[in-house]
Short mmCIF file of C-alpha atoms and ligand atoms in Angstrom, two decimals:
data_model
loop_
_atom_site.label_atom_id
_atom_site.label_comp_id
_atom_site.label_asym_id
_atom_site.label_seq_id
_atom_site.Cartn_x
_atom_site.Cartn_y
_atom_site.Cartn_z
CA MET O 1020 -23.26 -73.92 -38.94
CA ASP O 1021 -24.87 -77.23 -37.92
CA PRO O 1022 -22.10 -79.91 -37.93
CA ARG O 1023 -24.23 -82.07 -40.26
CA LEU O 1024 -24.04 -79.32 -42.90
CA GLU O 1025 -20.27 -78.90 -42.64
CA PRO O 1026 -19.23 -81.82 -44.91
CA ILE O 1027 -21.68 -80.60 -47.56
CA PHE O 1028 -20.22 -77.10 -47.34
CA ASP O 1029 -16.64 -78.44 -47.49
CA LYS O 1030 -17.54 -80.27 -50.69
CA VAL O 1031 -18.93 -77.04 -52.18
CA LEU O 1032 -15.62 -75.31 -51.39
CA GLU O 1033 -13.62 -78.12 -52.93
CA ARG O 1034 -15.72 -78.43 -56.08
CA ASN O 1035 -15.81 -74.68 -56.68
CA ALA O 1036 -12.26 -73.72 -55.75
CA GLY O 1037 -11.39 -70.02 -55.93
CA GLU O 1038 -15.00 -68.85 -56.27
CA ALA O 1039 -15.09 -66.70 -53.13
CA GLU O 1040 -18.39 -64.92 -53.79
CA PHE O 1041 -20.17 -68.23 -54.44
CA HIS O 1042 -18.77 -69.66 -51.19
CA GLN O 1043 -20.00 -66.57 -49.35
CA ALA O 1044 -23.53 -66.86 -50.75
CA VAL O 1045 -23.75 -70.58 -49.94
CA ARG O 1046 -22.38 -70.08 -46.44
CA GLU O 1047 -24.99 -67.46 -45.63
CA VAL O 1048 -27.78 -69.84 -46.62
CA PHE O 1049 -26.21 -72.79 -44.76
CA ASP O 1050 -25.91 -70.71 -41.59
CA SER O 1051 -29.67 -70.17 -41.73
CA LEU O 1052 -30.38 -73.83 -42.55
CA SER O 1053 -28.99 -74.99 -39.21
CA VAL O 1054 -32.39 -74.29 -37.66
CA VAL O 1055 -34.13 -76.26 -40.41
CA VAL O 1056 -32.04 -79.42 -40.12
CA GLY O 1057 -32.39 -79.18 -36.34
CA LYS O 1058 -36.20 -79.30 -36.63
CA ARG O 1059 -36.56 -81.27 -39.88
CA PRO O 1060 -33.56 -83.62 -40.33
CA GLU O 1061 -35.28 -85.32 -43.30
CA TYR O 1062 -33.86 -82.52 -45.48
CA LEU O 1063 -30.45 -84.13 -44.99
CA ASP O 1064 -31.63 -87.51 -46.27
CA ASN O 1065 -32.37 -87.11 -49.95
CA GLY O 1066 -29.44 -85.05 -51.19
CA VAL O 1067 -31.57 -81.94 -51.65
CA ILE O 1068 -28.97 -79.62 -50.17
CA GLU O 1069 -26.08 -81.07 -52.22
CA ARG O 1070 -28.17 -80.95 -55.38
CA LEU O 1071 -29.22 -77.37 -54.72
CA CYS O 1072 -25.57 -76.26 -54.62
CA GLU O 1073 -24.74 -77.79 -58.00
CA PRO O 1074 -26.11 -75.85 -61.00
CA GLU O 1075 -28.29 -77.90 -63.32
CA ARG O 1076 -26.24 -76.62 -66.27
CA GLN O 1077 -23.33 -74.19 -66.79
CA ILE O 1078 -22.54 -72.67 -70.17
CA ILE O 1079 -19.29 -70.83 -70.88
CA PHE O 1080 -18.62 -69.50 -74.36
CA ARG O 1081 -16.40 -67.30 -76.53
CA VAL O 1082 -17.77 -63.90 -77.56
CA PRO O 1083 -15.70 -62.46 -80.42
CA TRP O 1084 -16.58 -59.03 -81.83
CA VAL O 1085 -14.99 -56.21 -83.81
CA ASP O 1086 -14.40 -52.81 -82.17
CA ASP O 1087 -14.63 -49.39 -83.84
CA GLN O 1088 -10.94 -49.54 -84.79
CA GLY O 1089 -11.50 -52.78 -86.69
CA GLU O 1090 -9.67 -54.82 -84.02
CA VAL O 1091 -11.01 -58.20 -82.95
CA GLN O 1092 -11.91 -58.40 -79.25
CA VAL O 1093 -12.58 -61.63 -77.38
CA ASN O 1094 -14.72 -61.81 -74.24
CA ARG O 1095 -16.09 -64.69 -72.24
CA GLY O 1096 -19.82 -65.30 -71.90
CA PHE O 1097 -21.57 -67.24 -69.13
CA ARG O 1098 -25.00 -68.59 -68.32
CA VAL O 1099 -25.44 -70.62 -65.16
CA GLU O 1100 -28.81 -72.39 -65.24
CA PHE O 1101 -29.02 -73.11 -61.56
CA SER O 1102 -32.48 -74.40 -60.75
CA SER O 1103 -35.61 -74.95 -62.81
CA VAL O 1104 -37.59 -76.52 -60.02
CA LEU O 1105 -40.11 -73.66 -59.70
CA GLY O 1106 -40.14 -72.47 -63.32
CA PRO O 1107 -37.88 -71.58 -66.25
CA TYR O 1108 -34.42 -70.35 -65.27
CA LYS O 1109 -34.82 -66.64 -64.59
CA GLY O 1110 -32.23 -64.00 -63.81
CA GLY O 1111 -30.28 -61.20 -65.34
CA LEU O 1112 -27.14 -60.79 -67.40
CA ARG O 1113 -24.27 -58.75 -65.97
CA PHE O 1114 -21.70 -57.10 -68.25
CA HIS O 1115 -18.78 -55.95 -66.11
CA PRO O 1116 -15.01 -56.61 -66.19
CA SER O 1117 -15.21 -58.34 -62.77
CA VAL O 1118 -17.50 -61.08 -64.09
CA TYR O 1119 -16.15 -64.64 -63.86
CA LEU O 1120 -17.77 -67.98 -63.07
CA GLY O 1121 -17.74 -67.40 -59.28
CA ILE O 1122 -19.72 -64.15 -59.58
CA VAL O 1123 -22.26 -65.68 -61.94
CA LYS O 1124 -22.69 -68.68 -59.64
CA PHE O 1125 -23.19 -66.55 -56.55
CA LEU O 1126 -25.79 -64.47 -58.36
CA GLY O 1127 -27.50 -67.55 -59.78
CA PHE O 1128 -27.61 -69.24 -56.38
CA GLU O 1129 -29.13 -66.14 -54.75
CA GLN O 1130 -31.62 -65.92 -57.57
CA ILE O 1131 -33.11 -69.36 -56.76
CA PHE O 1132 -34.20 -68.19 -53.31
CA LYS O 1133 -35.12 -64.65 -54.35
CA ASN O 1134 -37.33 -65.91 -57.14
CA ALA O 1135 -39.02 -68.40 -54.82
CA LEU O 1136 -39.80 -65.58 -52.39
CA THR O 1137 -41.74 -63.69 -55.08
CA GLY O 1138 -44.30 -66.52 -55.06
CA LEU O 1139 -44.22 -66.49 -58.88
CA PRO O 1140 -43.31 -69.49 -61.08
CA ILE O 1141 -39.66 -68.74 -61.87
CA GLY O 1142 -36.50 -70.80 -61.37
CA GLY O 1143 -33.04 -69.35 -60.85
CA GLY O 1144 -30.24 -68.54 -63.27
CA LYS O 1145 -27.76 -65.81 -64.07
CA GLY O 1146 -25.36 -64.90 -66.83
CA GLY O 1147 -23.11 -62.27 -68.19
CA SER O 1148 -19.71 -61.44 -69.53
CA ASP O 1149 -16.44 -59.77 -68.60
CA PHE O 1150 -17.21 -57.23 -71.36
CA ASP O 1151 -16.94 -53.64 -70.10
CA PRO O 1152 -19.55 -51.40 -71.75
CA LYS O 1153 -18.00 -48.29 -70.18
CA GLY O 1154 -16.62 -46.00 -72.90
CA ARG O 1155 -17.88 -48.24 -75.72
CA SER O 1156 -19.91 -46.79 -78.60
CA ASP O 1157 -23.48 -47.92 -79.32
CA GLY O 1158 -22.15 -49.77 -82.37
CA GLU O 1159 -19.62 -51.68 -80.29
CA VAL O 1160 -22.24 -52.58 -77.68
CA MET O 1161 -24.56 -53.76 -80.47
CA ARG O 1162 -21.92 -55.96 -82.09
CA PHE O 1163 -20.98 -57.43 -78.72
CA CYS O 1164 -24.64 -58.17 -77.85
CA GLN O 1165 -25.23 -59.76 -81.26
CA SER O 1166 -22.23 -62.02 -80.87
CA PHE O 1167 -23.26 -62.92 -77.28
CA MET O 1168 -26.78 -63.84 -78.40
CA SER O 1169 -25.52 -65.79 -81.43
CA GLU O 1170 -24.31 -68.39 -78.96
CA LEU O 1171 -26.75 -67.96 -76.08
CA HIS O 1172 -29.97 -68.20 -78.13
CA ARG O 1173 -29.80 -72.00 -78.38
CA HIS O 1174 -30.09 -72.27 -74.59
CA LEU O 1175 -33.02 -69.85 -74.17
CA GLY O 1176 -36.78 -69.98 -74.57
CA GLU O 1177 -39.83 -68.65 -72.77
CA TYR O 1178 -40.30 -72.05 -71.07
CA THR O 1179 -36.58 -72.74 -70.69
CA ASP O 1180 -34.45 -69.77 -69.70
CA VAL O 1181 -35.44 -66.10 -69.62
CA PRO O 1182 -32.62 -63.56 -69.09
CA ALA O 1183 -32.99 -59.87 -68.23
CA GLY O 1184 -30.68 -57.03 -67.21
CA ASP O 1185 -28.30 -56.56 -64.31
CA ILE O 1186 -25.22 -54.31 -63.92
CA GLY O 1187 -24.17 -53.06 -67.39
CA VAL O 1188 -27.28 -54.43 -69.11
CA GLY O 1189 -30.22 -52.05 -69.50
CA GLY O 1190 -32.82 -51.22 -72.13
CA ARG O 1191 -30.27 -50.63 -74.90
CA GLU O 1192 -28.59 -54.02 -74.44
CA ILE O 1193 -31.90 -55.90 -74.07
CA GLY O 1194 -32.99 -54.33 -77.39
CA TYR O 1195 -29.89 -55.58 -79.24
CA LEU O 1196 -30.16 -59.01 -77.59
CA PHE O 1197 -33.86 -59.39 -78.41
CA GLY O 1198 -33.32 -58.22 -81.99
CA GLN O 1199 -30.63 -60.82 -82.55
CA TYR O 1200 -32.70 -63.59 -80.90
CA LYS O 1201 -35.66 -62.75 -83.13
CA ARG O 1202 -33.48 -62.68 -86.22
CA ILE O 1203 -31.76 -66.01 -85.55
CA THR O 1204 -34.85 -67.95 -84.46
CA ASN O 1205 -37.37 -66.26 -86.77
CA ARG O 1206 -39.74 -66.13 -83.79
CA TYR O 1207 -41.27 -63.09 -82.12
CA GLU O 1208 -40.99 -64.78 -78.74
CA SER O 1209 -41.63 -61.85 -76.41
CA GLY O 1210 -41.38 -63.93 -73.24
CA VAL O 1211 -37.76 -64.97 -73.88
CA LEU O 1212 -36.27 -61.80 -72.37
CA THR O 1213 -37.58 -59.29 -69.86
CA GLY O 1214 -36.77 -55.63 -69.43
CA LYS O 1215 -37.94 -54.97 -72.99
CA GLY O 1216 -38.98 -51.53 -74.26
CA LEU O 1217 -42.57 -50.45 -73.59
CA GLY O 1218 -43.43 -50.41 -77.30
CA TRP O 1219 -42.25 -53.97 -77.95
CA GLY O 1220 -43.45 -56.24 -75.19
CA GLY O 1221 -41.97 -54.59 -72.11
CA SER O 1222 -43.87 -54.02 -68.88
CA GLN O 1223 -44.69 -50.78 -67.16
CA VAL O 1224 -42.71 -50.40 -63.91
CA ARG O 1225 -40.01 -52.96 -64.89
CA THR O 1226 -37.40 -50.18 -65.18
CA GLU O 1227 -38.31 -48.78 -61.77
CA ALA O 1228 -39.14 -52.08 -60.08
CA THR O 1229 -35.96 -53.06 -58.22
CA GLY O 1230 -35.47 -49.64 -56.63
CA TYR O 1231 -39.17 -49.12 -55.95
CA GLY O 1232 -39.46 -52.58 -54.43
CA THR O 1233 -36.48 -52.04 -52.13
CA VAL O 1234 -37.97 -48.82 -50.79
CA HIS O 1235 -41.34 -50.47 -50.35
CA PHE O 1236 -39.63 -53.23 -48.38
CA ALA O 1237 -37.76 -50.69 -46.20
CA ASN O 1238 -41.06 -48.95 -45.52
CA GLU O 1239 -42.59 -52.27 -44.42
CA MET O 1240 -39.64 -52.79 -42.07
CA LEU O 1241 -40.21 -49.33 -40.60
CA SER O 1242 -43.91 -50.09 -40.19
CA THR O 1243 -43.06 -52.97 -37.83
CA ARG O 1244 -41.78 -50.20 -35.54
CA GLY O 1245 -44.77 -47.96 -36.12
CA GLU O 1246 -42.85 -45.62 -38.43
CA ASP O 1247 -42.58 -44.78 -42.13
CA LEU O 1248 -40.16 -43.06 -44.51
CA GLU O 1249 -41.65 -39.58 -44.20
CA GLY O 1250 -38.91 -37.18 -43.09
CA LYS O 1251 -36.26 -39.92 -42.80
CA ARG O 1252 -32.69 -39.20 -43.87
CA VAL O 1253 -31.70 -41.77 -46.49
CA VAL O 1254 -28.37 -42.70 -48.08
CA VAL O 1255 -28.41 -44.73 -51.29
CA SER O 1256 -25.17 -46.14 -52.66
CA GLY O 1257 -24.72 -46.49 -56.41
CA SER O 1258 -26.23 -44.35 -59.15
CA GLY O 1259 -27.34 -46.98 -61.66
CA ASN O 1260 -30.81 -48.29 -62.35
CA VAL O 1261 -31.53 -49.63 -58.84
CA ALA O 1262 -30.20 -46.53 -57.03
CA ILE O 1263 -32.01 -44.03 -59.26
CA TYR O 1264 -35.44 -45.55 -58.74
CA ALA O 1265 -34.81 -46.19 -55.05
CA ILE O 1266 -34.12 -42.46 -54.73
CA GLN O 1267 -37.26 -41.62 -56.70
CA LYS O 1268 -39.58 -43.79 -54.60
CA ALA O 1269 -37.98 -42.70 -51.31
CA GLN O 1270 -38.52 -39.07 -52.30
CA GLN O 1271 -42.13 -39.78 -53.32
CA LEU O 1272 -42.67 -41.19 -49.82
CA GLY O 1273 -41.31 -38.01 -48.24
CA ALA O 1274 -37.78 -39.12 -47.39
CA HIS O 1275 -34.77 -36.84 -47.62
CA VAL O 1276 -32.15 -38.59 -49.79
CA VAL O 1277 -28.79 -36.91 -49.23
CA ALA O 1278 -26.13 -39.08 -50.88
CA CYS O 1279 -25.38 -41.50 -53.70
CA SER O 1280 -22.20 -42.83 -55.30
CA ASP O 1281 -20.33 -44.46 -58.16
CA SER O 1282 -17.02 -46.34 -58.31
CA SER O 1283 -15.06 -43.06 -58.14
CA GLY O 1284 -16.59 -41.80 -54.88
CA TYR O 1285 -19.78 -40.30 -53.49
CA VAL O 1286 -21.73 -37.04 -53.44
CA VAL O 1287 -23.48 -35.45 -50.48
CA ASP O 1288 -26.23 -33.03 -51.42
CA GLU O 1289 -27.79 -31.61 -48.26
CA HIS O 1290 -30.68 -30.07 -50.22
CA GLY O 1291 -31.60 -33.57 -51.33
CA ILE O 1292 -30.45 -35.36 -54.49
CA ASP O 1293 -31.86 -33.64 -57.61
CA LEU O 1294 -33.07 -36.75 -59.40
CA ALA O 1295 -33.75 -35.18 -62.80
CA HIS O 1296 -30.19 -33.87 -62.84
CA LEU O 1297 -28.76 -37.20 -61.69
CA GLN O 1298 -30.71 -39.02 -64.42
CA ASP O 1299 -29.47 -36.59 -67.03
CA VAL O 1300 -25.84 -37.18 -65.98
CA LYS O 1301 -26.07 -40.96 -65.59
CA GLU O 1302 -28.76 -42.14 -68.01
CA VAL O 1303 -28.65 -39.58 -70.82
CA ARG O 1304 -24.98 -38.57 -70.87
CA ARG O 1305 -23.67 -41.83 -69.34
CA GLY O 1306 -21.39 -39.60 -67.24
CA ARG O 1307 -19.89 -39.77 -63.73
CA ILE O 1308 -21.22 -38.64 -60.41
CA GLY O 1309 -18.44 -36.03 -60.10
CA ASP O 1310 -20.13 -34.20 -63.01
CA TYR O 1311 -23.36 -34.06 -61.01
CA ALA O 1312 -21.54 -32.50 -58.03
CA SER O 1313 -19.63 -29.89 -60.04
CA GLU O 1314 -22.79 -28.84 -61.89
CA ARG O 1315 -24.88 -28.61 -58.70
CA GLY O 1316 -22.65 -26.01 -57.04
CA SER O 1317 -21.40 -25.30 -53.54
CA ASP O 1318 -24.01 -27.09 -51.36
CA CYS O 1319 -23.13 -30.38 -52.93
CA HIS O 1320 -19.74 -31.95 -52.47
CA HIS O 1321 -18.01 -34.86 -54.09
CA VAL O 1322 -15.73 -37.10 -52.04
CA THR O 1323 -13.23 -39.01 -54.14
CA GLY O 1324 -12.77 -42.53 -52.82
CA GLY O 1325 -13.91 -42.75 -49.19
CA SER O 1326 -17.00 -44.53 -47.91
CA ILE O 1327 -20.53 -43.30 -48.49
CA TRP O 1328 -21.48 -45.09 -45.24
CA ASP O 1329 -19.69 -42.30 -43.32
CA VAL O 1330 -22.69 -40.09 -44.17
CA PRO O 1331 -25.12 -40.20 -41.21
CA CYS O 1332 -28.61 -41.49 -42.02
CA ASP O 1333 -31.70 -43.19 -40.62
CA VAL O 1334 -32.06 -45.59 -43.54
CA ALA O 1335 -29.23 -47.02 -45.67
CA LEU O 1336 -29.95 -48.62 -49.03
CA PRO O 1337 -26.87 -50.27 -50.55
CA CYS O 1338 -27.71 -50.36 -54.26
CA ALA O 1339 -24.27 -50.59 -55.91
CA THR O 1340 -22.62 -54.03 -55.90
CA GLN O 1341 -21.45 -57.03 -53.84
CA ASN O 1342 -19.37 -56.51 -50.71
CA GLU O 1343 -19.56 -52.71 -50.82
CA LEU O 1344 -20.51 -52.43 -47.13
CA ASP O 1345 -17.99 -54.00 -44.73
CA GLU O 1346 -17.86 -54.35 -40.95
CA LYS O 1347 -16.23 -50.95 -40.45
CA ALA O 1348 -18.95 -49.29 -42.51
CA ALA O 1349 -21.61 -51.19 -40.58
CA LEU O 1350 -20.21 -50.02 -37.24
CA THR O 1351 -20.11 -46.43 -38.52
CA LEU O 1352 -23.75 -46.66 -39.62
CA ILE O 1353 -24.73 -48.12 -36.23
CA ASN O 1354 -22.81 -45.42 -34.32
CA ASN O 1355 -24.42 -42.72 -36.46
CA GLY O 1356 -27.89 -43.93 -35.48
CA CYS O 1357 -28.93 -45.76 -38.66
CA ARG O 1358 -31.92 -48.04 -37.98
CA ILE O 1359 -32.83 -49.73 -41.25
CA VAL O 1360 -30.58 -51.30 -43.90
CA ALA O 1361 -32.25 -52.86 -46.95
CA GLU O 1362 -30.12 -54.29 -49.76
CA GLY O 1363 -31.05 -53.07 -53.25
CA ALA O 1364 -27.96 -54.72 -54.75
CA ASN O 1365 -27.06 -58.42 -54.55
CA MET O 1366 -25.01 -59.24 -51.42
CA PRO O 1367 -23.66 -55.69 -50.84
CA ALA O 1368 -23.09 -56.29 -47.11
CA THR O 1369 -20.22 -58.56 -46.10
CA PRO O 1370 -20.90 -61.41 -43.61
CA GLU O 1371 -19.10 -59.41 -40.89
CA ALA O 1372 -21.30 -56.37 -41.58
CA ILE O 1373 -24.46 -58.50 -41.34
CA LYS O 1374 -23.22 -59.91 -38.06
CA ALA O 1375 -22.62 -56.39 -36.72
CA PHE O 1376 -26.16 -55.34 -37.69
CA GLY O 1377 -27.49 -58.49 -36.03
CA THR O 1378 -26.00 -57.56 -32.68
CA SER O 1379 -27.30 -53.96 -32.89
CA ALA O 1380 -30.72 -52.36 -33.05
CA VAL O 1381 -30.50 -52.12 -36.86
CA LEU O 1382 -33.08 -54.06 -38.85
CA PHE O 1383 -31.31 -55.62 -41.85
CA ALA O 1384 -32.96 -57.05 -44.98
CA PRO O 1385 -30.95 -59.18 -47.45
CA GLY O 1386 -31.09 -58.49 -51.19
CA LYS O 1387 -32.82 -61.76 -51.97
CA ALA O 1388 -35.85 -60.35 -50.16
CA ALA O 1389 -35.49 -56.57 -50.48
CA ASN O 1390 -34.45 -56.42 -54.15
CA ALA O 1391 -36.81 -59.09 -55.44
CA GLY O 1392 -39.10 -56.45 -56.95
CA GLY O 1393 -37.06 -56.38 -60.16
CA VAL O 1394 -37.35 -60.04 -60.96
CA ALA O 1395 -40.94 -60.13 -59.68
CA THR O 1396 -41.88 -57.47 -62.22
CA SER O 1397 -40.00 -59.47 -64.85
CA ALA O 1398 -42.35 -62.34 -64.02
CA LEU O 1399 -45.27 -59.91 -64.44
CA GLU O 1400 -43.80 -58.98 -67.83
CA MET O 1401 -43.78 -62.71 -68.72
CA GLN O 1402 -47.44 -62.95 -67.65
CA GLN O 1403 -48.37 -60.05 -69.91
CA ASN O 1404 -46.38 -61.53 -72.80
CA ALA O 1405 -48.03 -64.94 -72.36
CA SER O 1406 -51.51 -63.41 -72.44
CA ARG O 1407 -50.58 -60.86 -75.16
CA ASP O 1408 -51.74 -58.11 -72.84
CA SER O 1409 -50.27 -54.99 -71.30
CA TRP O 1410 -51.20 -53.52 -67.98
CA SER O 1411 -51.30 -49.92 -66.78
CA PHE O 1412 -48.56 -48.40 -64.65
CA GLU O 1413 -50.91 -48.15 -61.67
CA HIS O 1414 -52.05 -51.76 -61.86
CA THR O 1415 -48.49 -53.06 -62.26
CA GLU O 1416 -47.20 -50.95 -59.40
CA GLU O 1417 -50.01 -52.22 -57.19
CA ARG O 1418 -49.02 -55.79 -58.02
CA LEU O 1419 -45.38 -55.00 -57.23
CA ALA O 1420 -46.29 -53.40 -53.90
CA ALA O 1421 -48.45 -56.39 -52.94
CA ILE O 1422 -45.63 -58.80 -53.83
CA MET O 1423 -43.11 -56.84 -51.72
CA THR O 1424 -45.48 -56.76 -48.76
CA GLY O 1425 -45.98 -60.50 -49.22
CA ILE O 1426 -42.22 -61.14 -49.20
CA HIS O 1427 -41.76 -58.94 -46.15
CA ASP O 1428 -44.48 -60.73 -44.20
CA ARG O 1429 -43.33 -64.16 -45.29
CA CYS O 1430 -39.77 -63.46 -44.10
CA ALA O 1431 -40.92 -61.86 -40.85
CA GLU O 1432 -43.33 -64.73 -40.05
CA THR O 1433 -40.76 -67.44 -40.82
CA ALA O 1434 -38.17 -65.70 -38.64
CA GLU O 1435 -40.69 -65.56 -35.84
CA GLU O 1436 -41.65 -69.22 -36.28
CA TYR O 1437 -38.00 -70.30 -36.10
CA GLY O 1438 -37.37 -68.29 -32.94
CA ALA O 1439 -35.51 -65.34 -34.47
CA PRO O 1440 -37.96 -62.42 -34.69
CA GLY O 1441 -36.67 -59.55 -36.85
CA ASP O 1442 -34.03 -61.75 -38.54
CA TYR O 1443 -34.90 -61.20 -42.20
CA VAL O 1444 -31.82 -63.15 -43.35
CA LEU O 1445 -33.01 -66.28 -41.59
CA GLY O 1446 -36.62 -65.68 -42.62
CA ALA O 1447 -35.73 -65.24 -46.30
CA ASN O 1448 -33.36 -68.21 -46.47
CA VAL O 1449 -35.53 -70.66 -44.55
CA SER O 1450 -38.84 -69.77 -46.16
CA SER O 1451 -37.48 -69.96 -49.73
CA PHE O 1452 -35.39 -73.06 -49.02
CA LEU O 1453 -38.44 -74.97 -47.76
CA GLN O 1454 -40.41 -74.14 -50.89
CA VAL O 1455 -37.59 -75.13 -53.25
CA ALA O 1456 -36.60 -78.23 -51.27
CA ASP O 1457 -40.19 -79.51 -51.08
CA ALA O 1458 -40.59 -79.16 -54.85
CA MET O 1459 -37.27 -80.93 -55.43
CA THR O 1460 -38.36 -83.75 -53.15
CA ALA O 1461 -41.66 -84.07 -55.03
CA PHE O 1462 -39.80 -84.42 -58.35
CA GLY O 1463 -37.52 -87.23 -57.16
CA VAL O 1464 -33.77 -87.36 -57.68
CA ILE O 1465 -33.19 -85.32 -60.85
N1 LIG W 1172 -30.84 -58.76 -62.22
C1 LIG W 1172 -32.01 -58.64 -61.43
C2 LIG W 1172 -31.85 -59.40 -60.14
O1 LIG W 1172 -30.76 -59.43 -59.60
C3 LIG W 1172 -33.29 -58.95 -62.20
C4 LIG W 1172 -33.36 -60.27 -62.87
C5 LIG W 1172 -34.57 -60.46 -63.77
O2 LIG W 1172 -35.38 -59.55 -63.92
O3 LIG W 1172 -34.67 -61.55 -64.32
O4 LIG W 1172 -32.77 -59.93 -59.58
#
């Protein structure tokens, strides 16, 4: 890190004590910014970098609700409105027991840069709760969502803050949240949430967008080497929304997807993952990946615990969660001949893993570039809501593909310009930082 950035980073550590994931996300960006402050020291003059690390607003609230046994449960809700310099705060809600302020801040910080990369007018924010939807009935999830929105609604608005889904928040939760927002405000304000159902203001391709976009990005990376996904052996971690649609798009492009995972372990299916079966287990029955393996029979095996990155592949798509791919896993992937790693999740590779990829022949793309298809399609949903229109699947997918190609090229060109060809981390961080910082400078000290 450039020594002029060190005191700013130390202050971030001090002001956000104990928030390890947030520190990690800031550090990664600062490491890339060394080349910027070397060339353009004026970015150190007007407090832009300090201001960028401090959320514009942070909301923490109580979420009381009654479970099916009639017991009162209390969770904690969060919304970190990080930056509205390019548009209304935009970013998902995560419902998972690991959620605390440090996770929401890391996600919100990443979202600023990711959203800038899309080229669409959206700022950065993130929210969520330590509520665990696993094993909860629909009624419990509904009552939780209603209580969550009873507080959050006063901070939202189509020009103010527009949440969507993330881990633990899908179509069901967005439905309950939108219903409660509409009821409390007496406004049918479609553009206040994205990821809505297709019959009530949702966009085609939004469900598929993050996974599809990640695969599109990986294909663009391959194309810089004169290759494509056809016939490639692919491993996708996770089995939630991002993983499922990454598998689908990779298969459509002729790849052979052999493994996926959940928190209990991973499955290897040498015949290729049977997506319809996986969707039935995960999306319809809300079951576990072990069920998929036992129902598939002898050619498919389930490994309890262990690391999915032990499975040899050409292309690895980490689509589960933060810090799921460490240095050891990276070295295993490299030794097994993996050539492309594109992050479908947010920050799944640890800093040590990214370093290992950087000193190998692997091309690595960070989530803020490779998984931006989800939020980009959310912005397309907002466009459709604002114009009271709805687009076809084909048209929306074309827009998504063009946006992903644009992000890929923007990152690759910036990396080249700053003397680090093929460094998508540097390209993504520098290119988005410059856009955000220039807008902040134009607005004065606010
Ligand atoms: N949670 C997704 C992300 O990490 C999507 C956010 C959105 O659509 O607003 O980018």
